[in-house]
Short mmCIF file of C-alpha atoms in Angstrom, two decimals:
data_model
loop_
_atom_site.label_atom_id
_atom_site.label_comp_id
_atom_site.label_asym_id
_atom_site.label_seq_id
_atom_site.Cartn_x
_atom_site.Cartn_y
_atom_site.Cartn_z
CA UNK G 189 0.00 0.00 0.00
CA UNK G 190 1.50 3.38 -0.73
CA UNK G 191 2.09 5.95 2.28
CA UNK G 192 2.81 8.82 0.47
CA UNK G 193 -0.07 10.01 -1.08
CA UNK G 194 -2.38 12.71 -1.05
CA UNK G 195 -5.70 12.81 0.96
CA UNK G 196 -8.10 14.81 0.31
CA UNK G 197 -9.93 15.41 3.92
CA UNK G 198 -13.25 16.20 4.38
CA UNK G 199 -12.00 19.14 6.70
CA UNK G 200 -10.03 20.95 4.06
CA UNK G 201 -9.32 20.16 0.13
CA UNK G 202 -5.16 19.85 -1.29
CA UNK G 203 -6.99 21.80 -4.53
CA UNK G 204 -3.53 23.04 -5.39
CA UNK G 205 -2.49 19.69 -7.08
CA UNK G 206 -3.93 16.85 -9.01
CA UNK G 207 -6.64 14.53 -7.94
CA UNK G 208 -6.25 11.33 -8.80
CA UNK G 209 -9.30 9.41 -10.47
CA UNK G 210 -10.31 5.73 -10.61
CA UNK G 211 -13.25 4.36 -13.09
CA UNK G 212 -14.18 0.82 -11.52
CA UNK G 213 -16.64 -0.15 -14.54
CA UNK G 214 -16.28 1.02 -18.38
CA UNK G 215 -19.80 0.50 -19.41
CA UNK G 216 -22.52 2.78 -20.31
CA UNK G 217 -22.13 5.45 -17.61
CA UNK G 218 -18.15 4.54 -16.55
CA UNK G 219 -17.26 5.42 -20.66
CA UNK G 220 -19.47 8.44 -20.53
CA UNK G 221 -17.99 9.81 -17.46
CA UNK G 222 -14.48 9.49 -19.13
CA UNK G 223 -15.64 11.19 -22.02
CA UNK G 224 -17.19 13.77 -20.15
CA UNK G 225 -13.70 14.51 -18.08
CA UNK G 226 -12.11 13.86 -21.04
CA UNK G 227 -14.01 16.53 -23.06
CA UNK G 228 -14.00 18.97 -20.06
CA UNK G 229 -10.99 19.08 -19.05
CA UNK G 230 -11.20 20.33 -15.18
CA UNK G 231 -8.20 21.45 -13.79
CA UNK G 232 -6.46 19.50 -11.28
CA UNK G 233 -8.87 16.46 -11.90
CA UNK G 234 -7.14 13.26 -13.71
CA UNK G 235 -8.31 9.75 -14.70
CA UNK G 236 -5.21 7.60 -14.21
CA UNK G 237 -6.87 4.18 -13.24
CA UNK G 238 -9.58 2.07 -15.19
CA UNK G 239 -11.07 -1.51 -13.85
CA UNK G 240 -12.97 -3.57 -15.90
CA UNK G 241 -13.26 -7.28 -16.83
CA UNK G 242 -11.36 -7.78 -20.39
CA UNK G 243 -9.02 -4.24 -20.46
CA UNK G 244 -7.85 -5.61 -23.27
CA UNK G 245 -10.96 -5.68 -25.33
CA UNK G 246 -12.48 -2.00 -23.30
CA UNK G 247 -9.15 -0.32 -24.07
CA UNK G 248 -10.02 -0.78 -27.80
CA UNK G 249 -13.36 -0.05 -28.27
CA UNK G 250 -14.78 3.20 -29.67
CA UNK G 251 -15.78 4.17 -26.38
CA UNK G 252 -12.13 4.50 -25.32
CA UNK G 253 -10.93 6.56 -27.74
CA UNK G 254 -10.83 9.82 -25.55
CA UNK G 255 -9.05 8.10 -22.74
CA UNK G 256 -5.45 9.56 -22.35
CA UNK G 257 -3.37 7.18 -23.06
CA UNK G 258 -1.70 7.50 -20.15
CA UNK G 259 -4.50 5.88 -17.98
CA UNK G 260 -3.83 2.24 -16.48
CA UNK G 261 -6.28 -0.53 -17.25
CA UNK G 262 -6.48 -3.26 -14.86
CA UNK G 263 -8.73 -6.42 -13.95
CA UNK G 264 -7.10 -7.12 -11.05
CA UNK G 265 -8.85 -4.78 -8.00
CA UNK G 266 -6.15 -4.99 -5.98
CA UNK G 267 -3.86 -2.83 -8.36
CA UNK G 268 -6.85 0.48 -7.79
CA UNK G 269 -6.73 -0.46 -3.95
CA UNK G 270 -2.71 0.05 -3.93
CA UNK G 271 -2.43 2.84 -5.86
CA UNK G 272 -2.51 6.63 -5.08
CA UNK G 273 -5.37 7.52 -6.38
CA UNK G 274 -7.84 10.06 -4.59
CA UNK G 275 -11.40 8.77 -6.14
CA UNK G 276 -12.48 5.59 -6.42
CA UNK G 277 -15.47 6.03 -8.53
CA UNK G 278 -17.84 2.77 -8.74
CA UNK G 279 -20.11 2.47 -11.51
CA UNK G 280 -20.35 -1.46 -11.60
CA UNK G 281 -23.37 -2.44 -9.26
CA UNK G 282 -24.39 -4.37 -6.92
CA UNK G 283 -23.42 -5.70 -3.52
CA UNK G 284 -20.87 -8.15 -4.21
CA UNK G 285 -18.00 -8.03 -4.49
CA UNK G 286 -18.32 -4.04 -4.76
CA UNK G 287 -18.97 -3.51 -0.79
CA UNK G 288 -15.94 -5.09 -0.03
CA UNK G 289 -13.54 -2.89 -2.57
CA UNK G 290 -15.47 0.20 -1.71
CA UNK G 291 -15.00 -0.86 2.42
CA UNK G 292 -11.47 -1.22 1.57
CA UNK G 293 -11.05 1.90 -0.66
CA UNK G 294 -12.48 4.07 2.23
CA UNK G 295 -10.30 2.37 4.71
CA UNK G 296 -7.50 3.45 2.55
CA UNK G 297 -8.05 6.87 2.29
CA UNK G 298 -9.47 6.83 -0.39
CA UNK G 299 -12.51 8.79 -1.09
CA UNK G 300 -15.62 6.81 -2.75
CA UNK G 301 -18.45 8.38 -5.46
CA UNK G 302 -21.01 5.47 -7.24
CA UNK G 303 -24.06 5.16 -8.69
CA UNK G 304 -24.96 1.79 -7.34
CA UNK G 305 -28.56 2.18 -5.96
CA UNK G 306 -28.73 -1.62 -4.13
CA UNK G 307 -25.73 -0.34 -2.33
CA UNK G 308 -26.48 3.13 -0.92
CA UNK G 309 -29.98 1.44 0.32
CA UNK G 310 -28.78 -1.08 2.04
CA UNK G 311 -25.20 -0.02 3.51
CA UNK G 312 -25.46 3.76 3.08
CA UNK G 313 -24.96 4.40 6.71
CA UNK G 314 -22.49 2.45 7.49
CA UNK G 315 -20.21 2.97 4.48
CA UNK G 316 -20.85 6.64 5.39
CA UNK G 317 -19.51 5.85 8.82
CA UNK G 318 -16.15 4.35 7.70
CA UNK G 319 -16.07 7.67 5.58
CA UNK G 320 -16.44 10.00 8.16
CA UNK G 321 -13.69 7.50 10.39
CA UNK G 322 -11.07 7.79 7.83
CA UNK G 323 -11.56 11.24 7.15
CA UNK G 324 -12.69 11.06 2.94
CA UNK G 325 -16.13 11.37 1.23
CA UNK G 326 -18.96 8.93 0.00
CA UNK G 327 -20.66 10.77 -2.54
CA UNK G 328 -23.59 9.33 -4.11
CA UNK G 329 -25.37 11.95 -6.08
CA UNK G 330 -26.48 9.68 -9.09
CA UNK G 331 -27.57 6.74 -7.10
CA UNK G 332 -31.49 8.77 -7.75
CA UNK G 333 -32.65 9.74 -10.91
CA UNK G 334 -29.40 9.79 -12.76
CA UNK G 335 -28.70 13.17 -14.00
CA UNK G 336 -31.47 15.00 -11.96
CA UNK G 337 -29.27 16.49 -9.03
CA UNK G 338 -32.37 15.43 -6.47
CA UNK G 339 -29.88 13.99 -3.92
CA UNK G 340 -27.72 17.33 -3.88
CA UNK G 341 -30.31 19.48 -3.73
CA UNK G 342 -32.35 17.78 -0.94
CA UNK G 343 -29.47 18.21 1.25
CA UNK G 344 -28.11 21.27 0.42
CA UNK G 345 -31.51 22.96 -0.74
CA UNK G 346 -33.67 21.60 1.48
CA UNK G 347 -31.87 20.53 4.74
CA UNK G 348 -33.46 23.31 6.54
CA UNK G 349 -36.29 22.35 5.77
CA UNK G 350 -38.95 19.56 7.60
CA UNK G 351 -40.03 16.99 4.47
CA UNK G 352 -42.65 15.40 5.66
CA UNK G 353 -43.46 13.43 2.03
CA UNK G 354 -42.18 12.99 -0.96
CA UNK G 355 -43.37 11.07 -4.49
CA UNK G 356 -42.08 10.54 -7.66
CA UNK G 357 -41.87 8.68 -10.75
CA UNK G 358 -37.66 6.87 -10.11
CA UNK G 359 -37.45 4.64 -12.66
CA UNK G 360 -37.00 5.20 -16.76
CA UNK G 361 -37.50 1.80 -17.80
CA UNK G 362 -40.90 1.70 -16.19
CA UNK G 363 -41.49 5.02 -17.17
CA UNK G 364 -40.95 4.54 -20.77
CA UNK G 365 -43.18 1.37 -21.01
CA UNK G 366 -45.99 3.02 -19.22
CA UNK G 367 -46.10 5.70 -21.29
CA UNK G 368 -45.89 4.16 -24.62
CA UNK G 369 -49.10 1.86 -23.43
CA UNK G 370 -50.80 5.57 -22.50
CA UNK G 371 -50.64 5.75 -26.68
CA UNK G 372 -52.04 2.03 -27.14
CA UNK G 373 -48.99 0.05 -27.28
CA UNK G 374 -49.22 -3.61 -25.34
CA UNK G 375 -47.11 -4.14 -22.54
CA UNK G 376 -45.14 -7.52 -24.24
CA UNK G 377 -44.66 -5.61 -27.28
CA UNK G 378 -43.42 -1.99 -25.62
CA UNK G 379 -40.81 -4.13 -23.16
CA UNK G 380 -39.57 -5.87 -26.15
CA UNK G 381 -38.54 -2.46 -27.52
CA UNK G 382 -36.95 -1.22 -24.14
CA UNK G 383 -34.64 -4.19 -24.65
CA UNK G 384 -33.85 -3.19 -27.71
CA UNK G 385 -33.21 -0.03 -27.05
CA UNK G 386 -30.74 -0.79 -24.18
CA UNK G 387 -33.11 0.74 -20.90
CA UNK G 388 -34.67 -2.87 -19.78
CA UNK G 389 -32.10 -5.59 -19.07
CA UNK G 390 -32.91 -9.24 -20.62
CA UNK G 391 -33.95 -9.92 -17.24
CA UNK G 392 -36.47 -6.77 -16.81
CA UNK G 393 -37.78 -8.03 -13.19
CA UNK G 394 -36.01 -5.37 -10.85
CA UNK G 395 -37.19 -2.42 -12.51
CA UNK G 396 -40.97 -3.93 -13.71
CA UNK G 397 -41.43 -5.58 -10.40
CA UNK G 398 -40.37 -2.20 -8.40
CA UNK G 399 -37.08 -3.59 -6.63
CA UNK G 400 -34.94 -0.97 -8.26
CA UNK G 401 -37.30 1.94 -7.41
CA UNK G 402 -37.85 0.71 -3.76
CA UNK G 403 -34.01 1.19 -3.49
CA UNK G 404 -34.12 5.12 -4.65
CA UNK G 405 -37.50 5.65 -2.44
CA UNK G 406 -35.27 4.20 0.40
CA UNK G 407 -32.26 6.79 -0.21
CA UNK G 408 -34.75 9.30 -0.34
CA UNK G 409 -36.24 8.83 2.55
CA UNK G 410 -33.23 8.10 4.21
CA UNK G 411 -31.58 12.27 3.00
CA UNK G 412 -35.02 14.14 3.07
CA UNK G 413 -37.24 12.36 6.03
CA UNK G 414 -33.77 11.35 7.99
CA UNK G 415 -35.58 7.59 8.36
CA UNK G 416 -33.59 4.54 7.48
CA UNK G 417 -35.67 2.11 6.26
CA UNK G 418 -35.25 -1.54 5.20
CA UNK G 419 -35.89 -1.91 1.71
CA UNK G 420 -37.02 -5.74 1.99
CA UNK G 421 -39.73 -3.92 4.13
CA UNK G 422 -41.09 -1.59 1.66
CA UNK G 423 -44.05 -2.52 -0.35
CA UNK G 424 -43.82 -3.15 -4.32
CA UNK G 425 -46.07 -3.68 -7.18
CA UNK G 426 -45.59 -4.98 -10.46
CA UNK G 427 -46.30 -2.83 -13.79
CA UNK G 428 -46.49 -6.76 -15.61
CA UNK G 429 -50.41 -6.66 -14.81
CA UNK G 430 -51.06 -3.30 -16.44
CA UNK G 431 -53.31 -3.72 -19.78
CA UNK G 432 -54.21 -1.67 -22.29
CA UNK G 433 -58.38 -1.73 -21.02
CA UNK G 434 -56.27 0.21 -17.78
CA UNK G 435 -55.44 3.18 -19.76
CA UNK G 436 -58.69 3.57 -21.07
CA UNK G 437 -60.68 3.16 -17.49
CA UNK G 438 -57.62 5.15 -16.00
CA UNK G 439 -58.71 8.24 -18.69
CA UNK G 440 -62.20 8.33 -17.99
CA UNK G 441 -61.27 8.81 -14.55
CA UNK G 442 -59.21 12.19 -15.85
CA UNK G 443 -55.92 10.43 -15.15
CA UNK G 444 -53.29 8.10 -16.34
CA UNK G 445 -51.05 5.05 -14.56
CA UNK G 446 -47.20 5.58 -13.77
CA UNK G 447 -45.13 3.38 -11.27
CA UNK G 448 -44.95 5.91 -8.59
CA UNK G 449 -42.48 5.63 -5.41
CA UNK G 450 -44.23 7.40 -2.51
CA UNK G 451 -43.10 7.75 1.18
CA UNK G 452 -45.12 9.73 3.96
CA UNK G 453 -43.80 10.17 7.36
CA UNK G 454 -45.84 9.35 10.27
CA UNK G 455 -44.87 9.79 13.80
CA UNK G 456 -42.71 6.79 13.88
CA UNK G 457 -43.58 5.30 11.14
CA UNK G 458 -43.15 5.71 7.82
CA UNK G 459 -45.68 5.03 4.83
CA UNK G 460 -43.86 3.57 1.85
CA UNK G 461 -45.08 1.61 -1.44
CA UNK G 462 -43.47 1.67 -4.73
CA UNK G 463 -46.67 0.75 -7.50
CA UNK G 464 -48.51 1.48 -10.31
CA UNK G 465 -50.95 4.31 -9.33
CA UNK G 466 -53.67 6.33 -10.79
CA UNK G 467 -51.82 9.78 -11.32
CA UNK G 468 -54.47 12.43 -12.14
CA UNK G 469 -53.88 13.95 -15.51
CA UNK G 470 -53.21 17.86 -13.83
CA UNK G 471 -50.27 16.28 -11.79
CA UNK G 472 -46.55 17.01 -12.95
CA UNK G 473 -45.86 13.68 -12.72
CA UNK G 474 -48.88 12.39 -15.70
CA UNK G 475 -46.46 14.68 -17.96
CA UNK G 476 -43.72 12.76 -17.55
CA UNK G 477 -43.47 10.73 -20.66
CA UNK G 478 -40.27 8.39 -21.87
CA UNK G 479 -37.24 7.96 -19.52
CA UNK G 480 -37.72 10.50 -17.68
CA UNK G 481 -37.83 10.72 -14.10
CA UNK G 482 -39.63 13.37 -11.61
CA UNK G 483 -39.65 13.23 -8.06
CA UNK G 484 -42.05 15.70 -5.46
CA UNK G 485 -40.80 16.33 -2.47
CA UNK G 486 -43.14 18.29 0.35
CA UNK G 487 -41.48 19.76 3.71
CA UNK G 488 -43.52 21.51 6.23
CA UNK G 489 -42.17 24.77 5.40
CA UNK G 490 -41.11 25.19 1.91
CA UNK G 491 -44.26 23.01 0.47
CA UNK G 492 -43.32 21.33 -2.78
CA UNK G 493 -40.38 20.97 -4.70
CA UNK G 494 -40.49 19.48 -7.70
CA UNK G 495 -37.10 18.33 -9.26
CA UNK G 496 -37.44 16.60 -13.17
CA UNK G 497 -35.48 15.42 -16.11
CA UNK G 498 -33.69 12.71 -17.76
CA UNK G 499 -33.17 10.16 -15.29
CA UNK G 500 -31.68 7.13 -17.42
CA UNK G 501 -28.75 7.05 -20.19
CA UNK G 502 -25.07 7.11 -20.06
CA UNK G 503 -24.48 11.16 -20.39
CA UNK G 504 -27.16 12.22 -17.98
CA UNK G 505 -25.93 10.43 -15.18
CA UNK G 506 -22.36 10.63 -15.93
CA UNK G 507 -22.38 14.78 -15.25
CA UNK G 508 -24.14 13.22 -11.68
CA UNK G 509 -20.97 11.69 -11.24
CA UNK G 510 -18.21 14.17 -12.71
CA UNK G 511 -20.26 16.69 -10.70
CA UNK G 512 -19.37 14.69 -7.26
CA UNK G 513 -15.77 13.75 -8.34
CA UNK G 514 -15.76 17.76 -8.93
CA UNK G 515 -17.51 18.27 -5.22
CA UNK G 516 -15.26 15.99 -3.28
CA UNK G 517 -11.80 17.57 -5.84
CA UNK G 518 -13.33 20.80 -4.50
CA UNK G 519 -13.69 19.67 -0.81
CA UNK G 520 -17.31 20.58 -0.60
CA UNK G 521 -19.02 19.25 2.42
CA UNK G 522 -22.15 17.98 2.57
CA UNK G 523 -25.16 19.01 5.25
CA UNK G 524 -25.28 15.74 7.51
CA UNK G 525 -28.35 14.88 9.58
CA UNK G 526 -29.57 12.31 11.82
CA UNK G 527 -30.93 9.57 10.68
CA UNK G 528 -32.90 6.71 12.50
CA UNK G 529 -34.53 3.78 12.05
CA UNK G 530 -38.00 3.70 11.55
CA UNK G 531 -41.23 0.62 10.56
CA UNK G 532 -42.59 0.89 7.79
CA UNK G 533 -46.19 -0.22 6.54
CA UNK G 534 -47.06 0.09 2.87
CA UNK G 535 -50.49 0.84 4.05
CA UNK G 536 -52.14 4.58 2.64
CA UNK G 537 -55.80 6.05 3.02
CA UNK G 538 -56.06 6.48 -0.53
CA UNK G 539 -59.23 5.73 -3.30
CA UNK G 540 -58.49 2.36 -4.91
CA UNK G 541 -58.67 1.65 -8.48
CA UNK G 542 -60.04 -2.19 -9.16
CA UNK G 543 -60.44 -3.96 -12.34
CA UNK G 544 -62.23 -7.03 -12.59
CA UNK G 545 -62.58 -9.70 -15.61
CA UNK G 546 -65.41 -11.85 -14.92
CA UNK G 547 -67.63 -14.92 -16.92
CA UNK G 548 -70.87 -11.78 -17.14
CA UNK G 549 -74.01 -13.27 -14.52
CA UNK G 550 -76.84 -11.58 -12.08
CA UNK G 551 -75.50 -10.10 -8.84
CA UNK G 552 -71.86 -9.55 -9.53
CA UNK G 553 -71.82 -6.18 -8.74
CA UNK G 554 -73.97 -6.92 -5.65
CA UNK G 555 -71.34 -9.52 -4.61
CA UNK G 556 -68.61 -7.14 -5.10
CA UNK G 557 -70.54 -4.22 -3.27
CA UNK G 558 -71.00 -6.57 -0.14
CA UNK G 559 -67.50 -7.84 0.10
CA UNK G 560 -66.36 -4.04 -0.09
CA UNK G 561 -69.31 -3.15 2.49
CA UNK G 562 -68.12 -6.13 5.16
CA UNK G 563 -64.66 -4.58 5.40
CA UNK G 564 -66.22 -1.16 5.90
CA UNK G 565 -65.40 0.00 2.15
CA UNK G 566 -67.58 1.98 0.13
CA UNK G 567 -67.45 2.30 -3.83
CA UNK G 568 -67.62 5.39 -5.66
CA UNK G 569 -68.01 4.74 -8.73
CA UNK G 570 -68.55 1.69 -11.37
CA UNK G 571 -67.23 1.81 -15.35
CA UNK G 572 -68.16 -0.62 -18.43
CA UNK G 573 -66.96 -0.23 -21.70
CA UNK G 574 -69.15 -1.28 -24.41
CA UNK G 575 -67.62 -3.97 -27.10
CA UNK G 576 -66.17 -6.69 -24.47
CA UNK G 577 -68.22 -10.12 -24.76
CA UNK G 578 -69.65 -11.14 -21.50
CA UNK G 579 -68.07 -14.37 -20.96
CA UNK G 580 -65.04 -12.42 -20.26
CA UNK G 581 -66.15 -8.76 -18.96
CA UNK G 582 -63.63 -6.69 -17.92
CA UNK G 583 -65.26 -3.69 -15.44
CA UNK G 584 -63.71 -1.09 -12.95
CA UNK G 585 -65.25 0.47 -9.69
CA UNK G 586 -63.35 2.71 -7.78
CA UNK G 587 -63.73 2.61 -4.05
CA UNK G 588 -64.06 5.98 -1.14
CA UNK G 589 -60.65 6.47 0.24
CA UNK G 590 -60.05 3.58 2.35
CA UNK G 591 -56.04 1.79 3.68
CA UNK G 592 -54.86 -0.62 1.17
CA UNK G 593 -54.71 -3.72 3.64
CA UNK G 594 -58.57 -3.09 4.18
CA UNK G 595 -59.04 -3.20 0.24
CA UNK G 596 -57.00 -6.32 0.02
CA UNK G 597 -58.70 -7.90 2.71
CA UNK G 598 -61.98 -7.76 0.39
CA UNK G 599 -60.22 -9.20 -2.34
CA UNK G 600 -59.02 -11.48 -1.43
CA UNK G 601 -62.63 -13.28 -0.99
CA UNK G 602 -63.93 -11.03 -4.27
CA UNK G 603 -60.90 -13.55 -6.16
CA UNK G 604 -62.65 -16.64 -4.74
CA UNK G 605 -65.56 -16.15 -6.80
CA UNK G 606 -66.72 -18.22 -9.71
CA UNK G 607 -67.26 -15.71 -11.93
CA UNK G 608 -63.66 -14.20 -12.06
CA UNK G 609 -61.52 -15.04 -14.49
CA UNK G 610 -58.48 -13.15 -13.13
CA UNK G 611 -57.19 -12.15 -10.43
CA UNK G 612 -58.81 -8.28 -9.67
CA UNK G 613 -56.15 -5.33 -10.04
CA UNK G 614 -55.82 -3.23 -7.26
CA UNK G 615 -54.30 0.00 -7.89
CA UNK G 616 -53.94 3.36 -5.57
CA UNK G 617 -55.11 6.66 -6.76
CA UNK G 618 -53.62 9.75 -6.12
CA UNK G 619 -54.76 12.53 -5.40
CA UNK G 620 -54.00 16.04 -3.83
CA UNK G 621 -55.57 15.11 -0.61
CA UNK G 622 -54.09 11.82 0.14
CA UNK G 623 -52.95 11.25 3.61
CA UNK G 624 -51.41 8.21 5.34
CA UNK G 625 -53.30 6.64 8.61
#
């Protein structure tokens, strides 16, 4: 391990000399941050270190053409870890083996910026306590909606402030697929084309199925409420059982579906659920079309801020991370909080969207109405579309605000019925009101 080195402290930055940068990843983002230091230029900021599996066959791709040759490519971790470099910045993903490099890194001296979601949810706190012990920064400012700067400007903006909720729309892939169904595309055929297109992986289930939004809601929550959370804890929904005869229901009802990450804090608890909801059609987050990500965060005394833009692609998230390479280079402290621990229930008094496909017979409605009725639910309203033959009916009614759990409840003996052929969709609706209980 070298000893003589420069450290740059998180009391006071050596901005008089070079800072020494580290890429650990040379994908997507990892090239596009090298291009964007590359094309920038900052002065007394150099990438002098590169990991990635196959150097070899990296160093000569197109995407490495801007790299000064005088960077070091490396598959072996161990050569980053014993170097002098200042950053390590980690753009791979994932728990392991990245916590243990990045553990190792900080212990160093070394200071640490990444991107990796999974990793700021679930060890945030304590890789920002072997930080703050060895005197260097963990900056994660694109771990959140990519090149949106919400994490920087929750603390810094709005750490005097009381949040007391926040929403948002934290995930492009999902995003982009619900969108394109708002204009009549199936969901099969619109995830097909994210794959294509590079923004769902072969394996789509962490983004469709809300894991990789739950982890962003959770770092959230974590800078703007101060509550850790565990994200195995929080509630998620998949977008999988959205259908086109959704879109249409969800428009008569003056609003549209997005996969929504929502947290509310309550006393001690906090309300979290990461879904497909019923956004109405005036809310900034219905406008939110393609990759693009929004998030609405509400304090007690500033009321809403809304923070929006391009939450997914190489170049959008890469200035996230050039911008905290340049605030750690910089020595630019960030405000620190306490955080604690709090239980979380993915229960909300909200109006509930459910759709029902059903074999068409006498007393449906009246069986659904009673079921509701025995849990102390009331419906609001009931909608059938003309042109569906009966022996497979789908129908909406929308229920008075009532907690989720007490919705489920009903359903779950509402599914036990002959007559449906599915299982019924259950889906929150938002709306300015909404308040957890």
């Amino acid at each position: 391990m070298a000893t003589k080195r420069k450290k740059i402290s998180i009391n006071k930055a050596q901005v008089d000399s070079v800072v020494k940068v580290a890429l650990l990843g040379f994908g997507t983002v990892g090239s596009s941050v090298a291009r964007v230091l590359a094309a920038s230029k900052f002065r007394g900021v150099e990438l002098t270190h590169i990991f990635n599996r196959n150097p070899a066959k990296k160093r000569s791709s197109d995407a490495a053409k801007l790299v000064p040759a005088s960077v070091v490519w490396t598959d072996n971790i161990d050569v980053i870890l014993r170097s002098d470099v200042d950053i390590v910045v980690e753009l791979m993903g994932g728990l392991n083996p990245v916590e243990g490099w990045l553990r190792k890194a900080l212990a160093a001296g070394k200071s640490v910026v990444t991107a990796n979601k999974q990793l700021i949810a679930y060890r945030g706190t304590s890789l920002a306590k072997l930080a703050a012990l060895h005197d260097v920064y963990l900056m994660h400012g694109a771990a959140v909606a990519g090149g949106v700067p919400v994490i920087p400007g929750v603390l810094q903006g709005l750490g005097g402030d009381q949040v007391t909720k926040l929403s948002g729309i934290v995930n492009g892939t999902c995003n982009y697929i619900l969108s394109r169904m708002e204009g009549g595309a199936d969901y099969a055929t619109v995830l097909a084309d994210a794959q294509q297109l590079g923004y769902a992986e072969s394996d789509p289930a962490a983004d469709v199925d809300g894991h990789d939004a739950r982890a962003k809601l959770c770092i959230l929550s974590r800078i703007a409420m101060h509550a850790e959370l565990n994200p195995d804890e929080v509630a998620t929904q998949t977008i999988s059982s959205i259908e086109a005869i959704d879109f249409s229901y969800a428009k008569e009802l003056n609003c549209t579906i997005r996969q929504v990450s929502r947290a509310e804090l309550d006393g001690k608890l906090v309300h979290a659920r990461v879904a497909p909801m019923l956004v109405p059609l005036a809310s900034p987050m219905a406008w939110s079309h393609g990759t693009q990500n929004m998030v609405i965060v509400s304090g007690r005394y500033g009321g809403d801020v809304v923070f929006s833009g391009h939450g997914a692609g190489g170049e959008p998230t890469a200035v996230a991370v050039v911008s905290d390479v340049l605030a750690v280079a910089q020595g630019c402290k960030t405000v620190e909080l306490p955080v604690r621990k709090r239980e979380v229930t993915g229960d909300f008094m909200a109006p509930h969207y459910l759709r029902f496909v059903v074999d068409d017979k006498p007393g449906i409605v009246s069986a659904i109405s009673g079921a509701l009725t025995t849990v102390g639910a009331n419906i609001d309203s009931l909608l059938q579309r003309r042109g569906y033959p009966k022996h497979r009916l789908p129908f909406v009614v929308t229920t008075e605000p009532s907690l989720t759990s007490t919705i489920e409840h009903a359903l779950a003996s509402i599914a036990r019925m002959d007559c449906m052929l599915e299982r019924p969709l259950c889906l929150q609706m938002l709306e300015a009101e909404d308040k957890a209980e």
